[in-house]
PDB file of C-alpha atoms in Angstrom:
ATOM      1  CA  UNK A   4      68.615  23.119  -9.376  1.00 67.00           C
ATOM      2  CA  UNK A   5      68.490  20.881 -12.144  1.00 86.00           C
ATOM      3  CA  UNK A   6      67.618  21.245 -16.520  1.00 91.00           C
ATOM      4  CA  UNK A   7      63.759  20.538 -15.480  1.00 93.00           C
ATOM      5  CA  UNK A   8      63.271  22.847 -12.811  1.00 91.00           C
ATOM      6  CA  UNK A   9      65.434  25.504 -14.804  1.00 92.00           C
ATOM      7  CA  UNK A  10      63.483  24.927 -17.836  1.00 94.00           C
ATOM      8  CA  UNK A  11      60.402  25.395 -15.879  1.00 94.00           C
ATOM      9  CA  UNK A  12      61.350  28.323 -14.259  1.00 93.00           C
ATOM     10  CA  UNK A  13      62.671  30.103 -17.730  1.00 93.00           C
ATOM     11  CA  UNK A  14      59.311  29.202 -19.260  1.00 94.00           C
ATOM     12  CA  UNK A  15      57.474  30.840 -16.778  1.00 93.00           C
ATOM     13  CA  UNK A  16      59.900  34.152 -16.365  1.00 93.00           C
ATOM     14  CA  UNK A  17      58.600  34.338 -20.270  1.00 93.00           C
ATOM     15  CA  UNK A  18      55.394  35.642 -19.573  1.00 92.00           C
ATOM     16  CA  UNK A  19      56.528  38.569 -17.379  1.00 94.00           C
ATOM     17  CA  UNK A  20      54.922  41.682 -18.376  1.00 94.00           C
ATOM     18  CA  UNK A  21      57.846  44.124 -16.799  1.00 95.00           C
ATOM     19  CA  UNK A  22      61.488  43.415 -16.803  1.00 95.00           C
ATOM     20  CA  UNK A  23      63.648  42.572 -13.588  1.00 94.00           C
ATOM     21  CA  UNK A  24      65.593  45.000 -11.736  1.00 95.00           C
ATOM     22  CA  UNK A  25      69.294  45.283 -13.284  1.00 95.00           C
ATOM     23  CA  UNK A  26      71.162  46.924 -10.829  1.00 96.00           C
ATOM     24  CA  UNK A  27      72.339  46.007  -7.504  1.00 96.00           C
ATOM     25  CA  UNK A  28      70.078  49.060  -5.687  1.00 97.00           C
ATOM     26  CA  UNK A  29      67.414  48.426  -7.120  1.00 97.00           C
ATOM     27  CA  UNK A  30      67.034  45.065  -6.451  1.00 97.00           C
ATOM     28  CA  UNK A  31      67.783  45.450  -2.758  1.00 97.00           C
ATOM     29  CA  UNK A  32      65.201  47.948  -2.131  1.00 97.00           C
ATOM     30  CA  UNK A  33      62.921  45.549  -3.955  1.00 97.00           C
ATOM     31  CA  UNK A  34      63.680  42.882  -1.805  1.00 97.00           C
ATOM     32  CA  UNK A  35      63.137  45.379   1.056  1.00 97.00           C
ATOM     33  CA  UNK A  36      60.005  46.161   0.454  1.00 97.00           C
ATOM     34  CA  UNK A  37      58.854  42.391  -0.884  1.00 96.00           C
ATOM     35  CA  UNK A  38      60.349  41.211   3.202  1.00 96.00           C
ATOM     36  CA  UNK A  39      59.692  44.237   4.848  1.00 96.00           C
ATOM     37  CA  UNK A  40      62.584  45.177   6.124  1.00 96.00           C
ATOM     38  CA  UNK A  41      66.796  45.470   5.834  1.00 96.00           C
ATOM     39  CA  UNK A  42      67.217  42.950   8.686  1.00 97.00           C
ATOM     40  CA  UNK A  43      65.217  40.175   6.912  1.00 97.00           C
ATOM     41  CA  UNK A  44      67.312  40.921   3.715  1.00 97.00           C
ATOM     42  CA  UNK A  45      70.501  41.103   5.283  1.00 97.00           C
ATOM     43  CA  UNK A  46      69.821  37.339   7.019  1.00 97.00           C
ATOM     44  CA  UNK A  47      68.518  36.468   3.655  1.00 96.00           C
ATOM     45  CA  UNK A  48      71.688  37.488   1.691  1.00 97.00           C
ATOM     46  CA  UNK A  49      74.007  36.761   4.603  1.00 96.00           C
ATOM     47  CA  UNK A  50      74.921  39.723   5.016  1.00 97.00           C
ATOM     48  CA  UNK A  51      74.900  43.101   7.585  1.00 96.00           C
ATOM     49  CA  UNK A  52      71.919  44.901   7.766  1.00 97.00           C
ATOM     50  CA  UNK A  53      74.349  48.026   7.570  1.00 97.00           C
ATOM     51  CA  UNK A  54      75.184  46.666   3.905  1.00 96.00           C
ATOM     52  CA  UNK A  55      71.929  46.301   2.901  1.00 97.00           C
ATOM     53  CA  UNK A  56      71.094  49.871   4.104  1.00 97.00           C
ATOM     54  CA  UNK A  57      73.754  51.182   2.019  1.00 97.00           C
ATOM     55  CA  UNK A  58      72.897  49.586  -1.466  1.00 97.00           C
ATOM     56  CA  UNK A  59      68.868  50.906  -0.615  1.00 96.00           C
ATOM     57  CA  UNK A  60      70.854  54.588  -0.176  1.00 96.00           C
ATOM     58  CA  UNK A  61      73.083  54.347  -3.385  1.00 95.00           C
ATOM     59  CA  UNK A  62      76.080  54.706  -1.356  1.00 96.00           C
ATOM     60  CA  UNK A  63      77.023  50.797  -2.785  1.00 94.00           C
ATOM     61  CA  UNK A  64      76.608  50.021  -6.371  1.00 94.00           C
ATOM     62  CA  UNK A  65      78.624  47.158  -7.959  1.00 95.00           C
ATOM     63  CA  UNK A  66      78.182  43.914  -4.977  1.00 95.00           C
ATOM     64  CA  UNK A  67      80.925  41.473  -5.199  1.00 96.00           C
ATOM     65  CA  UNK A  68      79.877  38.261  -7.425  1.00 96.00           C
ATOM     66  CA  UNK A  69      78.495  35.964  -4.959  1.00 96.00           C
ATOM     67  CA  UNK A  70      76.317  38.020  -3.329  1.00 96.00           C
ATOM     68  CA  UNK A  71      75.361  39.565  -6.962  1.00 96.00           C
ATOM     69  CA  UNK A  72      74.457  35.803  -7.753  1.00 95.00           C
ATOM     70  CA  UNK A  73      72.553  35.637  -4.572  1.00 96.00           C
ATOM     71  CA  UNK A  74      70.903  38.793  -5.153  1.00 96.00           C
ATOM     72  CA  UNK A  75      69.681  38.200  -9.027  1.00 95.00           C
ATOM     73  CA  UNK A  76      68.355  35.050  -7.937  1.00 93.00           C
ATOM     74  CA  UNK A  77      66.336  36.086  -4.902  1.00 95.00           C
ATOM     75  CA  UNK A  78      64.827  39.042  -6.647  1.00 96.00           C
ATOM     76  CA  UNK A  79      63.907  36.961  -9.909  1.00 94.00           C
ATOM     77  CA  UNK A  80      62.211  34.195  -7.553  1.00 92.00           C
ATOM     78  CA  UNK A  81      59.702  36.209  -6.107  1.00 94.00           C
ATOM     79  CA  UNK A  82      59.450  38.663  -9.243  1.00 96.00           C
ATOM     80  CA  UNK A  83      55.440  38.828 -10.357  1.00 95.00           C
ATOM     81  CA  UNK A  84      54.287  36.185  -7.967  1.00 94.00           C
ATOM     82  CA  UNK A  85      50.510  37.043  -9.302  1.00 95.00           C
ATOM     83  CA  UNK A  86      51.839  36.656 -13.122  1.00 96.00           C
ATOM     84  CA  UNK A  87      53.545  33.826 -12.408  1.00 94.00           C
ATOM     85  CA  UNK A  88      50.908  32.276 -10.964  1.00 95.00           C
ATOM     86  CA  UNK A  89      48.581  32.967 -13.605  1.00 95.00           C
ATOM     87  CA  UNK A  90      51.181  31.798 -16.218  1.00 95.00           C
ATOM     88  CA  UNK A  91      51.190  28.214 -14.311  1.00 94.00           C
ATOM     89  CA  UNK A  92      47.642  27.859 -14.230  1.00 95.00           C
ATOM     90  CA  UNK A  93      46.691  28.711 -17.949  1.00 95.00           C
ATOM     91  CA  UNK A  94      49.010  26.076 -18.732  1.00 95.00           C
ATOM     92  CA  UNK A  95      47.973  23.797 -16.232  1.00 94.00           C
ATOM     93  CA  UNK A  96      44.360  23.907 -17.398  1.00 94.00           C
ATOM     94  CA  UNK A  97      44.253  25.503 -20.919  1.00 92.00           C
ATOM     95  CA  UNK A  98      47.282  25.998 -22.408  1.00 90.00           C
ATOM     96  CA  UNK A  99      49.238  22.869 -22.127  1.00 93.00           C
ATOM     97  CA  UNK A 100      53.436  23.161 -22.241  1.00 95.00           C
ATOM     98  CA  UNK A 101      55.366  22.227 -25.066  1.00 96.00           C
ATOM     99  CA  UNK A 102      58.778  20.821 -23.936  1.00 96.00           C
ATOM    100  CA  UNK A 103      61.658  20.598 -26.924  1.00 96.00           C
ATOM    101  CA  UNK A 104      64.303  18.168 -25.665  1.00 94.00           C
ATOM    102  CA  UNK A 105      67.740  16.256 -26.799  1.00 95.00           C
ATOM    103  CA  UNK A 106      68.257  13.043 -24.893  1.00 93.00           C
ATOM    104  CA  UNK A 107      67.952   9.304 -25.329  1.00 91.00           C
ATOM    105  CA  UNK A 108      64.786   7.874 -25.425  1.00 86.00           C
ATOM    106  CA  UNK A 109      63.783   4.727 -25.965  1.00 82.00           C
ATOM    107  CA  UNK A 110      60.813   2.474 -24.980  1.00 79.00           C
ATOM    108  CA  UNK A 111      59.496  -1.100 -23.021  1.00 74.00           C
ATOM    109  CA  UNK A 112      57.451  -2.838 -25.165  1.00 67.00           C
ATOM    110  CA  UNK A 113      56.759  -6.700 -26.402  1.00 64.00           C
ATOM    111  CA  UNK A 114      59.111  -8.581 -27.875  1.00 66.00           C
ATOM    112  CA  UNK A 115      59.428  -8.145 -31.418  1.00 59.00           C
ATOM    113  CA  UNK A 116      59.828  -4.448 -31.580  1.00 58.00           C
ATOM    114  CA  UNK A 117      62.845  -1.914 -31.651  1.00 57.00           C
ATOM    115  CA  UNK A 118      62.918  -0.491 -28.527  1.00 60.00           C
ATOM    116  CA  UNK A 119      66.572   0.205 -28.362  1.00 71.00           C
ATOM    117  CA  UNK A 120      67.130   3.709 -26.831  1.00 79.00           C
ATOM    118  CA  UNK A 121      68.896   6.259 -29.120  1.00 85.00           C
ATOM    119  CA  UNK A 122      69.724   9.596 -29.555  1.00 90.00           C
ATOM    120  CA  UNK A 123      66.187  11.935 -30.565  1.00 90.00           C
ATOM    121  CA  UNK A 124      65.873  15.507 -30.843  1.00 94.00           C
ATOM    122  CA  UNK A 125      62.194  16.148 -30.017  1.00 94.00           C
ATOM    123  CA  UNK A 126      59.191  19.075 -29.715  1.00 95.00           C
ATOM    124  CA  UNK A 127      55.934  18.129 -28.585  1.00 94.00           C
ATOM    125  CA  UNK A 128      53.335  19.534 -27.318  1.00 95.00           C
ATOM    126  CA  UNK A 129      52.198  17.781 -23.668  1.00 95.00           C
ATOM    127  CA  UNK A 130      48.785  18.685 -22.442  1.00 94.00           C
ATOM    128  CA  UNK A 131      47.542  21.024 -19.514  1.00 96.00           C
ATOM    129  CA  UNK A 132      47.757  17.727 -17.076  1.00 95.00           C
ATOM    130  CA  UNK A 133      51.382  16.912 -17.638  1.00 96.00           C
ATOM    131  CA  UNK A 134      51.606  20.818 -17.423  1.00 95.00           C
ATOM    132  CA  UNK A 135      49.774  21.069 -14.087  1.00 96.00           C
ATOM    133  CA  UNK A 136      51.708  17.415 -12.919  1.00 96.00           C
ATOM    134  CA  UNK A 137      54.620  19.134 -13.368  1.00 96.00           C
ATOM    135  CA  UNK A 138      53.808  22.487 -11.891  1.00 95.00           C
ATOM    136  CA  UNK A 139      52.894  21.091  -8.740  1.00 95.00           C
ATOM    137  CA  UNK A 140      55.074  18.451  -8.450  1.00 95.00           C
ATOM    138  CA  UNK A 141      58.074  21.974  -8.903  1.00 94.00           C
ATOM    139  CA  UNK A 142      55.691  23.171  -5.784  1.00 93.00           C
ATOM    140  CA  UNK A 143      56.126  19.841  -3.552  1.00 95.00           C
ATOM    141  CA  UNK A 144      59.760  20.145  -3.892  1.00 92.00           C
ATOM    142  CA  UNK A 145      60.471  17.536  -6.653  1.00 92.00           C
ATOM    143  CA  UNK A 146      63.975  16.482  -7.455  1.00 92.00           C
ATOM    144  CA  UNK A 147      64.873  15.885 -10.670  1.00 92.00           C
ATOM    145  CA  UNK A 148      64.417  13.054 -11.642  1.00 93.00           C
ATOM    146  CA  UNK A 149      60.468  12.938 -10.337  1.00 95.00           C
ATOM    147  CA  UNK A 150      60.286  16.101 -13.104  1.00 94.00           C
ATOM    148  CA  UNK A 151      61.839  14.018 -15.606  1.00 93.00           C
ATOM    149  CA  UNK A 152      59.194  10.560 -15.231  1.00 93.00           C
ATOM    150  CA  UNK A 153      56.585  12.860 -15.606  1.00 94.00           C
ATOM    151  CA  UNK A 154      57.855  14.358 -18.968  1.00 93.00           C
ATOM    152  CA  UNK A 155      58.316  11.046 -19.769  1.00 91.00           C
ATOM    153  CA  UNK A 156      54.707   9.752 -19.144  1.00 91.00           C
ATOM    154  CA  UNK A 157      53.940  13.158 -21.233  1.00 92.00           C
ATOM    155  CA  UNK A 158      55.950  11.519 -24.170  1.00 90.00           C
ATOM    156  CA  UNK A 159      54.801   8.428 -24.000  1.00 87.00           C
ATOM    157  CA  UNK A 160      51.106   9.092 -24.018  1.00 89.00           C
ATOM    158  CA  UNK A 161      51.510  11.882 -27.187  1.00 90.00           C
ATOM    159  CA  UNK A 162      54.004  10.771 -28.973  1.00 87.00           C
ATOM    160  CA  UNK A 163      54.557   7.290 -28.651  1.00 83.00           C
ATOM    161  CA  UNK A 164      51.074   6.576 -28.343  1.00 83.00           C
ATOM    162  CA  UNK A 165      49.485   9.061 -30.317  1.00 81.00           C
ATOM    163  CA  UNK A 166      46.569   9.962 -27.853  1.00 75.00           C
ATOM    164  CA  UNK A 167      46.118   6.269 -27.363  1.00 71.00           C
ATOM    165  CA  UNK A 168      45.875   5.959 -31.141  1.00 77.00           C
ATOM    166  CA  UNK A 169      48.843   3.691 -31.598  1.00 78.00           C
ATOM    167  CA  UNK A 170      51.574   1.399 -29.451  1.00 69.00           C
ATOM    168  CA  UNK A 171      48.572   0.618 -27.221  1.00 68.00           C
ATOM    169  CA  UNK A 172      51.313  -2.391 -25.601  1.00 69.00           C
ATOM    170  CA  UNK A 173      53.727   0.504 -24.602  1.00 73.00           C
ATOM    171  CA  UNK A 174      54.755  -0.282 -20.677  1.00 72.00           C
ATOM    172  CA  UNK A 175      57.255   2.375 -20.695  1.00 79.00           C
ATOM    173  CA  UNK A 176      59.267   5.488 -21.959  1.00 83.00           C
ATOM    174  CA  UNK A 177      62.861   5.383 -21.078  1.00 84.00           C
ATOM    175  CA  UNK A 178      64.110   9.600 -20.938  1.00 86.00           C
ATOM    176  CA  UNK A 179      67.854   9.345 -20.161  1.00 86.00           C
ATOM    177  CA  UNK A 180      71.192  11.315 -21.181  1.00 90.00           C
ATOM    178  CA  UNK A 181      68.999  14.460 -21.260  1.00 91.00           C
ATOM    179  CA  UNK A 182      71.518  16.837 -23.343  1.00 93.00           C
ATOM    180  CA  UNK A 183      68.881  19.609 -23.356  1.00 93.00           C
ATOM    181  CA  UNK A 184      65.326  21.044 -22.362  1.00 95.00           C
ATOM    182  CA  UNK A 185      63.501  23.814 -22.633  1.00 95.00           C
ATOM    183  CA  UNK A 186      59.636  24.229 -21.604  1.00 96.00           C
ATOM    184  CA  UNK A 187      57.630  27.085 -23.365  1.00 94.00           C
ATOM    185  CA  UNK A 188      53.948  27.833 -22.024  1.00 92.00           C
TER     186      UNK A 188
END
Protein backbone atom coordinates (compact mmCIF):
# COMPACT_ATOMS: atom_id res chain seq x y z
CA UNK A 1 0.00 0.00 0.00
CA UNK A 2 0.99 3.34 -0.76
CA UNK A 3 0.18 7.39 0.96
CA UNK A 4 -2.97 7.49 -1.61
CA UNK A 5 -4.53 4.35 -1.00
CA UNK A 6 -3.75 4.79 2.87
CA UNK A 7 -5.14 8.17 2.83
CA UNK A 8 -8.15 6.86 1.17
CA UNK A 9 -8.69 4.16 3.30
CA UNK A 10 -8.22 6.44 6.70
CA UNK A 11 -10.75 8.85 5.22
CA UNK A 12 -13.21 6.40 4.81
CA UNK A 13 -12.57 4.36 8.34
CA UNK A 14 -13.69 8.13 9.55
CA UNK A 15 -17.16 7.71 9.04
CA UNK A 16 -17.54 4.45 11.01
CA UNK A 17 -20.36 4.61 13.32
CA UNK A 18 -18.91 1.71 15.86
CA UNK A 19 -15.35 1.20 16.76
CA UNK A 20 -13.14 -1.90 15.64
CA UNK A 21 -12.57 -4.84 17.67
CA UNK A 22 -9.36 -4.30 20.02
CA UNK A 23 -8.51 -7.50 21.13
CA UNK A 24 -7.15 -10.47 19.51
CA UNK A 25 -10.60 -12.72 20.36
CA UNK A 26 -12.64 -10.63 19.34
CA UNK A 27 -11.47 -9.99 16.16
CA UNK A 28 -11.09 -13.66 15.28
CA UNK A 29 -14.55 -14.56 16.03
CA UNK A 30 -15.43 -11.58 13.88
CA UNK A 31 -13.61 -12.78 11.13
CA UNK A 32 -15.31 -16.15 11.80
CA UNK A 33 -18.43 -15.22 11.41
CA UNK A 34 -17.71 -12.44 8.40
CA UNK A 35 -15.96 -16.07 6.38
CA UNK A 36 -17.97 -18.50 7.93
CA UNK A 37 -15.86 -20.59 9.35
CA UNK A 38 -12.24 -21.31 11.42
CA UNK A 39 -10.80 -23.13 8.37
CA UNK A 40 -11.27 -20.12 6.00
CA UNK A 41 -9.65 -17.90 8.76
CA UNK A 42 -6.94 -20.06 9.56
CA UNK A 43 -5.88 -20.19 5.50
CA UNK A 44 -6.55 -16.54 5.62
CA UNK A 45 -4.13 -15.76 8.54
CA UNK A 46 -1.82 -18.65 7.70
CA UNK A 47 -2.37 -20.26 10.33
CA UNK A 48 -4.00 -23.78 12.05
CA UNK A 49 -7.48 -23.95 12.24
CA UNK A 50 -6.73 -25.36 15.87
CA UNK A 51 -5.26 -21.72 16.58
CA UNK A 52 -7.96 -19.99 15.37
CA UNK A 53 -10.36 -22.16 17.47
CA UNK A 54 -8.53 -21.27 20.46
CA UNK A 55 -8.46 -17.35 20.22
CA UNK A 56 -12.67 -17.75 19.32
CA UNK A 57 -12.59 -19.85 22.97
CA UNK A 58 -10.40 -17.30 24.97
CA UNK A 59 -7.96 -19.90 25.66
CA UNK A 60 -5.30 -17.43 23.42
CA UNK A 61 -5.21 -13.79 24.07
CA UNK A 62 -2.06 -11.77 23.18
CA UNK A 63 -1.07 -13.27 19.13
CA UNK A 64 2.49 -12.79 18.34
CA UNK A 65 3.08 -9.41 16.18
CA UNK A 66 2.82 -10.58 12.74
CA UNK A 67 -0.10 -12.33 12.88
CA UNK A 68 -1.54 -9.35 15.23
CA UNK A 69 -0.62 -7.12 12.10
CA UNK A 70 -2.33 -9.58 9.91
CA UNK A 71 -5.22 -9.80 12.06
CA UNK A 72 -5.92 -5.80 12.65
CA UNK A 73 -5.70 -5.42 9.09
CA UNK A 74 -8.06 -8.13 7.89
CA UNK A 75 -10.69 -7.25 10.41
CA UNK A 76 -10.47 -3.36 9.65
CA UNK A 77 -10.79 -4.19 5.74
CA UNK A 78 -13.98 -5.69 5.79
CA UNK A 79 -15.23 -3.63 8.97
CA UNK A 80 -18.84 -1.83 7.94
CA UNK A 81 -18.74 -2.85 4.33
CA UNK A 82 -22.45 -1.14 4.05
CA UNK A 83 -20.98 2.21 5.82
CA UNK A 84 -18.19 2.18 3.90
CA UNK A 85 -19.88 1.96 0.98
CA UNK A 86 -22.18 4.61 1.67
CA UNK A 87 -19.26 6.86 2.82
CA UNK A 88 -17.68 6.37 -0.88
CA UNK A 89 -20.68 7.16 -2.64
CA UNK A 90 -21.80 10.46 -0.82
CA UNK A 91 -18.52 11.61 -1.73
CA UNK A 92 -18.48 10.34 -5.03
CA UNK A 93 -21.71 12.12 -5.93
CA UNK A 94 -22.42 14.80 -3.24
CA UNK A 95 -19.91 15.36 -1.00
CA UNK A 96 -16.75 15.78 -2.89
CA UNK A 97 -13.15 14.91 -0.90
CA UNK A 98 -10.92 17.41 0.26
CA UNK A 99 -7.28 16.16 0.03
CA UNK A 100 -4.52 18.37 2.23
CA UNK A 101 -1.10 17.51 0.80
CA UNK A 102 2.86 18.50 1.08
CA UNK A 103 4.73 17.77 -2.11
CA UNK A 104 6.17 19.53 -5.13
CA UNK A 105 4.00 20.78 -7.54
CA UNK A 106 4.56 22.58 -10.31
CA UNK A 107 2.91 23.08 -13.76
CA UNK A 108 3.30 22.82 -18.01
CA UNK A 109 2.34 25.81 -19.40
CA UNK A 110 3.51 28.43 -22.34
CA UNK A 111 6.51 29.94 -22.33
CA UNK A 112 6.70 32.96 -20.41
CA UNK A 113 5.38 31.73 -17.15
CA UNK A 114 6.91 30.29 -13.83
CA UNK A 115 6.24 26.92 -13.90
CA UNK A 116 9.17 25.76 -11.91
CA UNK A 117 8.03 23.03 -9.44
CA UNK A 118 8.51 23.86 -5.70
CA UNK A 119 7.74 22.92 -2.46
CA UNK A 120 3.56 23.77 -1.56
CA UNK A 121 1.66 22.84 1.35
CA UNK A 122 -1.93 22.63 0.05
CA UNK A 123 -5.94 21.96 1.11
CA UNK A 124 -8.45 21.94 -1.44
CA UNK A 125 -11.44 20.83 -1.86
CA UNK A 126 -11.76 18.35 -5.23
CA UNK A 127 -15.24 17.62 -6.37
CA UNK A 128 -17.50 14.39 -6.14
CA UNK A 129 -15.88 13.27 -9.75
CA UNK A 130 -12.27 13.31 -8.72
CA UNK A 131 -13.85 11.71 -5.51
CA UNK A 132 -15.70 8.95 -7.40
CA UNK A 133 -12.35 8.76 -10.09
CA UNK A 134 -10.53 7.96 -7.32
CA UNK A 135 -12.82 5.61 -5.50
CA UNK A 136 -13.09 3.41 -8.29
CA UNK A 137 -9.96 3.61 -9.69
CA UNK A 138 -8.88 2.17 -5.40
CA UNK A 139 -11.63 -0.60 -6.65
CA UNK A 140 -9.80 -1.57 -10.11
CA UNK A 141 -6.69 -2.12 -8.25
CA UNK A 142 -4.79 1.16 -8.98
CA UNK A 143 -1.17 1.53 -8.10
CA UNK A 144 0.00 4.49 -6.92
CA UNK A 145 0.91 6.46 -9.03
CA UNK A 146 -2.59 6.13 -11.25
CA UNK A 147 -4.11 7.59 -7.61
CA UNK A 148 -1.71 10.28 -7.68
CA UNK A 149 -2.50 11.70 -11.74
CA UNK A 150 -5.86 11.78 -10.76
CA UNK A 151 -5.31 14.07 -7.65
CA UNK A 152 -3.37 15.86 -9.85
CA UNK A 153 -6.01 16.49 -12.63
CA UNK A 154 -8.18 17.37 -9.30
CA UNK A 155 -5.56 20.21 -8.64
CA UNK A 156 -5.18 21.37 -11.71
CA UNK A 157 -8.77 21.92 -12.65
CA UNK A 158 -9.58 23.76 -8.92
CA UNK A 159 -6.81 25.26 -8.10
CA UNK A 160 -4.74 26.07 -10.85
CA UNK A 161 -7.52 26.76 -12.98
CA UNK A 162 -10.01 28.03 -10.78
CA UNK A 163 -13.09 26.07 -12.22
CA UNK A 164 -11.83 27.01 -15.63
CA UNK A 165 -11.79 30.62 -14.45
CA UNK A 166 -8.10 31.21 -14.92
CA UNK A 167 -4.69 29.47 -16.57
CA UNK A 168 -7.08 28.34 -19.33
CA UNK A 169 -3.32 27.33 -21.34
CA UNK A 170 -2.51 24.91 -18.39
CA UNK A 171 -1.36 21.38 -20.21
CA UNK A 172 -0.34 19.95 -17.01
CA UNK A 173 0.07 19.60 -13.14
CA UNK A 174 3.29 18.08 -12.12
CA UNK A 175 2.48 16.22 -8.22
CA UNK A 176 5.91 14.82 -7.23
CA UNK A 177 8.01 14.36 -3.85
CA UNK A 178 4.63 13.80 -2.12
CA UNK A 179 5.86 14.35 1.69
CA UNK A 180 2.25 13.94 2.90
CA UNK A 181 -1.60 13.28 2.23
CA UNK A 182 -4.47 12.94 3.87
CA UNK A 183 -8.13 12.66 2.23
CA UNK A 184 -11.16 13.69 4.47
CA UNK A 185 -14.82 12.97 3.05
Amino acid sequence: MGLFDDGLDAAVRKAFTRPVPKSAPAQMRYLVRQLKGTRAVAELLRISQRTVERYVKDQIRTPRPDLAARLEREVTKRWQPRVRARARQQAATTGGIVIDTRARIGYTAPIGTTDDARLRHLTVALPPRFAARLFDAQEAGAGERQLQQIAAEGLKEVYFQDDGRRAGSLEEVRFTDVEHVEFEL
